[in-house]
Coordinates of C-alpha atoms and ligand atoms in Angstrom, one line a residue:
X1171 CA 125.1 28.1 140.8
X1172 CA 128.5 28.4 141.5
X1173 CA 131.4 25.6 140.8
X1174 CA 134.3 24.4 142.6
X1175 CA 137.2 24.4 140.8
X1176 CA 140.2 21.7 141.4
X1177 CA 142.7 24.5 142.4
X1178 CA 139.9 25.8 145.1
X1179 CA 140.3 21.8 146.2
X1180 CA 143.7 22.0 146.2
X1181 CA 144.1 25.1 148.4
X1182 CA 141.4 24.0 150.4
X1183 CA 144.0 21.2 151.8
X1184 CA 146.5 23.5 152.0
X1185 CA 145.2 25.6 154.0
X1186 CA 144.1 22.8 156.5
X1187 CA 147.8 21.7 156.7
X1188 CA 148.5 25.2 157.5
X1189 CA 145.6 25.7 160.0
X1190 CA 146.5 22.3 161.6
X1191 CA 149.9 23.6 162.1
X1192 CA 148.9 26.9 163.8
X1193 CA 146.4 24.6 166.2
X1194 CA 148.7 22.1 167.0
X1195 CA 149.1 22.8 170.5
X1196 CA 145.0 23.6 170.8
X1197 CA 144.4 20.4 169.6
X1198 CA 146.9 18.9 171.7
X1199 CA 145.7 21.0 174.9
X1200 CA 141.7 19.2 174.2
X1201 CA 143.4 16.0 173.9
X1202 CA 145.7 16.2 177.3
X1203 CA 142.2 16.8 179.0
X1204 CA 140.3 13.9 177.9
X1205 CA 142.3 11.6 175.6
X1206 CA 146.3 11.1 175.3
X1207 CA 147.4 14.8 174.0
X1208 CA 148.3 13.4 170.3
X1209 CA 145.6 14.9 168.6
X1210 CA 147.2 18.0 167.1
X1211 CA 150.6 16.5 166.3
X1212 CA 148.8 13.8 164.9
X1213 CA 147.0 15.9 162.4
X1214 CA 150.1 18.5 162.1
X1215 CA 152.1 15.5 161.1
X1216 CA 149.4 13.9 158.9
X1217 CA 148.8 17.1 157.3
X1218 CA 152.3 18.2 156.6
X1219 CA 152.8 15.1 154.3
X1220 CA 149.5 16.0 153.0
X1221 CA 150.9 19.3 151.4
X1222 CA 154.0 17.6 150.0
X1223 CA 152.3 15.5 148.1
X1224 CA 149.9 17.9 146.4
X1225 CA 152.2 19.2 143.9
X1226 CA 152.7 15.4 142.4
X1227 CA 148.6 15.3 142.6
X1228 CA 147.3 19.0 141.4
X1229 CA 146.7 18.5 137.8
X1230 CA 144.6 15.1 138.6
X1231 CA 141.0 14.7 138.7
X1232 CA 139.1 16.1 142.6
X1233 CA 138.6 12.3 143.5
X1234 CA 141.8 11.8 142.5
X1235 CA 143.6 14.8 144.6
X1236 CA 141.1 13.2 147.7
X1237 CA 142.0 10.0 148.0
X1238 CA 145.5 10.9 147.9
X1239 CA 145.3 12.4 151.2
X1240 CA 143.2 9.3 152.2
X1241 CA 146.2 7.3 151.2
X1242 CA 148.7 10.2 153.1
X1243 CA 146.9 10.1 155.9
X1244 CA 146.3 6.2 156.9
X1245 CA 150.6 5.9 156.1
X1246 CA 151.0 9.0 158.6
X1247 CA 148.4 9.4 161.2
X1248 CA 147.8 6.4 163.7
X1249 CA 145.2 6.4 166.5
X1250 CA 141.3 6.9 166.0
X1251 CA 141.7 9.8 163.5
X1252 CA 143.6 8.6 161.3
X1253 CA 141.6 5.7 159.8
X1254 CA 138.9 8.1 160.2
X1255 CA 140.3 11.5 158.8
X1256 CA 141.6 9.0 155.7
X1257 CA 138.1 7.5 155.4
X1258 CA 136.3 10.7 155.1
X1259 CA 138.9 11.7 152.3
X1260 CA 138.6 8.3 150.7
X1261 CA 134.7 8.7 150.9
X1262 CA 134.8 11.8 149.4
X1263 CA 137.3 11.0 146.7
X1264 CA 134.7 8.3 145.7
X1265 CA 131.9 10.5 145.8
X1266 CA 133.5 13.3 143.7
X1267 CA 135.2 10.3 141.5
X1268 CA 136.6 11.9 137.8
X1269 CA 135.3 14.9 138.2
X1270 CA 137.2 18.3 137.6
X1271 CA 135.1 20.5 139.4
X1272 CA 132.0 20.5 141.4
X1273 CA 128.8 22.1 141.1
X1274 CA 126.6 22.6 144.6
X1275 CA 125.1 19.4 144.5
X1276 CA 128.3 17.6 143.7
X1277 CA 130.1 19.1 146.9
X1278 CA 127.1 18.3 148.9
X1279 CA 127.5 14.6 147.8
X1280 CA 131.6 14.9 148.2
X1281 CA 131.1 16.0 151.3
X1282 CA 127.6 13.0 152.3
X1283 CA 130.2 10.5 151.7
X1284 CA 133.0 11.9 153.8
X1285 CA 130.5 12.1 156.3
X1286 CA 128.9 8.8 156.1
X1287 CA 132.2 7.2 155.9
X1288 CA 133.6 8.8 158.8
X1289 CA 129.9 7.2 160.4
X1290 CA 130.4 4.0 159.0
X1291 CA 134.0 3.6 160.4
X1292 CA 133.8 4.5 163.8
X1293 CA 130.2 3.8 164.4
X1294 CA 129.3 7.1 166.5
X1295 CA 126.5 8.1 167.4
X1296 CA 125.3 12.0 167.2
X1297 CA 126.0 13.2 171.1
X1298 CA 128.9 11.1 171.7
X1299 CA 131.0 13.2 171.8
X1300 CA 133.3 12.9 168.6
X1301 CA 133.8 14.3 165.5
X1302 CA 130.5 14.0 164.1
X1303 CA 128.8 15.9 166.3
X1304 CA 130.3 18.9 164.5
X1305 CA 129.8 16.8 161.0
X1306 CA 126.4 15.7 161.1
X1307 CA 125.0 19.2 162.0
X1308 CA 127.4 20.7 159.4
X1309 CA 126.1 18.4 156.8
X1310 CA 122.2 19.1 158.0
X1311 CA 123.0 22.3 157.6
X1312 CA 124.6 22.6 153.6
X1313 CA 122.3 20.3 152.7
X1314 CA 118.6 22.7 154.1
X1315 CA 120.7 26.0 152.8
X1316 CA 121.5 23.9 148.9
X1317 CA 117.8 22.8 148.7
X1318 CA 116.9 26.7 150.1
X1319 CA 118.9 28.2 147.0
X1320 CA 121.8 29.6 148.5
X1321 CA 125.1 28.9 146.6
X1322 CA 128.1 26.4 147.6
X1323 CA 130.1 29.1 149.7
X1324 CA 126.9 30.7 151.8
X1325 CA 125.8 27.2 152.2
X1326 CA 129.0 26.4 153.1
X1327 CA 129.3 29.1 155.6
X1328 CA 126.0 28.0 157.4
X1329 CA 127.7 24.5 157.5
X1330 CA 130.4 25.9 159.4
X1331 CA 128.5 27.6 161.7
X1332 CA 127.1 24.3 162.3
X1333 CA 129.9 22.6 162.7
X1334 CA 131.3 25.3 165.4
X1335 CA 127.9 25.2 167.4
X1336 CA 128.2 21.1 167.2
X1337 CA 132.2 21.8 168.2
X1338 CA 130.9 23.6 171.6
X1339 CA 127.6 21.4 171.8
X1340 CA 130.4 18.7 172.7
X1341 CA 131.8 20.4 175.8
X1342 CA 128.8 19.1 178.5
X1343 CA 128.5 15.6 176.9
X1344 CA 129.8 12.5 178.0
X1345 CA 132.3 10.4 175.6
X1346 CA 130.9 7.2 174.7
X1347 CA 133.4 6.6 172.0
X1348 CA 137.3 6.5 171.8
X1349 CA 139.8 6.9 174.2
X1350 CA 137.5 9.7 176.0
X1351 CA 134.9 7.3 176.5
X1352 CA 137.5 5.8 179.5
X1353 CA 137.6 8.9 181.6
X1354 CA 133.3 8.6 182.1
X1355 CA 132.1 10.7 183.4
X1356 CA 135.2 12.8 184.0
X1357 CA 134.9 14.0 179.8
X1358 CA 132.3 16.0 180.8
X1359 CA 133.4 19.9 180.7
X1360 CA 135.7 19.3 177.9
X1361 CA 135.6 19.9 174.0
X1362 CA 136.0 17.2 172.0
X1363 CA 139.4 17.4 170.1
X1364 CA 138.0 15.4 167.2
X1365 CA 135.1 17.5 166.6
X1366 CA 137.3 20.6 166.8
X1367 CA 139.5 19.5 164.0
X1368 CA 136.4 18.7 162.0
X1369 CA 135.3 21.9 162.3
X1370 CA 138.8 23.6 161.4
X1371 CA 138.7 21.3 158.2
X1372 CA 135.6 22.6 157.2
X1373 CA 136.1 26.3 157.8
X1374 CA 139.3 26.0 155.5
X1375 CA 137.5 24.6 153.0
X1376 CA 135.1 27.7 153.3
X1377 CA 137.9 30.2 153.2
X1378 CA 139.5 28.4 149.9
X1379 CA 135.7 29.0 148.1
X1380 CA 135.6 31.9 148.9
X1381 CA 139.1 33.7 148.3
Ligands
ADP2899 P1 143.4 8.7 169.7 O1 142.1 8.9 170.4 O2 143.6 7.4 169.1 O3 144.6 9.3 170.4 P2 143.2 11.2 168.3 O4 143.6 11.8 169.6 O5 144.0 11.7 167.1 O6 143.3 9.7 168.3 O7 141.7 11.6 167.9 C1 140.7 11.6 168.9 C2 139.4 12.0 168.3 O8 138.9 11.0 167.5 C3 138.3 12.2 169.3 O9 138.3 13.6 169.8 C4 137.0 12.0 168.5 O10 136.5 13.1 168.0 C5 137.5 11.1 167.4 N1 137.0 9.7 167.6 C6 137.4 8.7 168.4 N2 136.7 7.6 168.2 C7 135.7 7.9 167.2 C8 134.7 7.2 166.6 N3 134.4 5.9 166.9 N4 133.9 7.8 165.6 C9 134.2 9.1 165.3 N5 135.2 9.9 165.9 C10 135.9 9.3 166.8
MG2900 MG1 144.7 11.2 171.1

């Protein structure tokens, strides 16, 4: 079994604000095509107060440190990902609650309750065309490779490859939720921004367990 550690958490959002930053202007790009090009600077922005907060926040417990950014994030970030991005934090934060690190099954339950949260917020449905189409397949995925014995981080890498095959699996639908759902048919032959980010998110956190 392997554990999380509270610094791993910590860098794991670090690194997201830094990833963020360098795909601003990807992000950006997928929203011009189907939405209203704020995505990136949205969650560059977001993100950005994200990391100056952590060093007030490090030495606190893993729900603690996540709902922080839950708080961060619904004060900085305004359109559709905002509440959502902050609910999947704030989600997670409950999930993980006091603890200081996680074992597999407590990431897999962090990470359930990010999900649902971001479910129960925005009321998507797998295939259209949002962020959880790279979550729920990311999710499916750590959860078959925890019950199959692997550890957090190869779990955690199948999750990711998940979540990039969801990310592309988004490109020939049709957006029936958000701003994209507008364009109709015309958000066909586009990847969804939303689901891009998710998947970003989660391959930091995969780089911070492992390094
Ligand atoms: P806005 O659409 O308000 O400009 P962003 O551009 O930051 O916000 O985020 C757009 C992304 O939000 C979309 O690409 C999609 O993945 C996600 N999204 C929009 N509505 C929902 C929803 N109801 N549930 C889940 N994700 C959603
Ligand atoms: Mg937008």
């Amino acid at each position: 079994m392997t554990i999380v550690t509270k610094e791993q958490i910590v860098h794991w959002l670090e690194l997201t604000a830094t990833v963020l930053n360098e795909n601003r202007e990807y992000l950006t790009d997928l929203d011009r095509a189907i939405g209203d090009a704020d995505h990136g600077t949205n969650m560059d922005r977001g993100f950005k107060k994200v990391a100056e907060k952590l060093p007030t926040v490090a030495d606190k417990d893993i729900g603690n440190i996540l709902k922080t950014v839950w708080m961060t994030l619904i004060s900085s970030v305004g359109g559709a990902s905002g509440p959502l991005y902050g609910t999947f934090f704030q989600r997670g934060g409950m999930a993980a609650d006091a603890k200081e690190e996680l074992s597999d099954e407590d990431l897999v339950t962090t990470l359930q309750g990010a999900v649902d949260g971001v479910i129960a917020r925005g009321r998507a449905q797998p295939g259209d065309k949002t962020m959880v189409d790279a979550l729920l397949p990311a999710m499916a995925a750590l959860k078959e490779s925890v019950a199959a014995g692997k550890g957090c981080v190869g779990a955690l890498a199948d999750a990711v490859a998940a979540a990039e095959q969801g990310m592309k699996d988004t490109i020939p639908l049709q957006a029936r939720k958000g701003r994209a759902s507008y364009l109709g048919e015309r958000s066909i032959g586009h990847q969804d921004p939303g689901a891009t980010s998710s998947y970003l998110i989660l391959n930091a956190l995969l780089t911070a367990l492992r390094a």
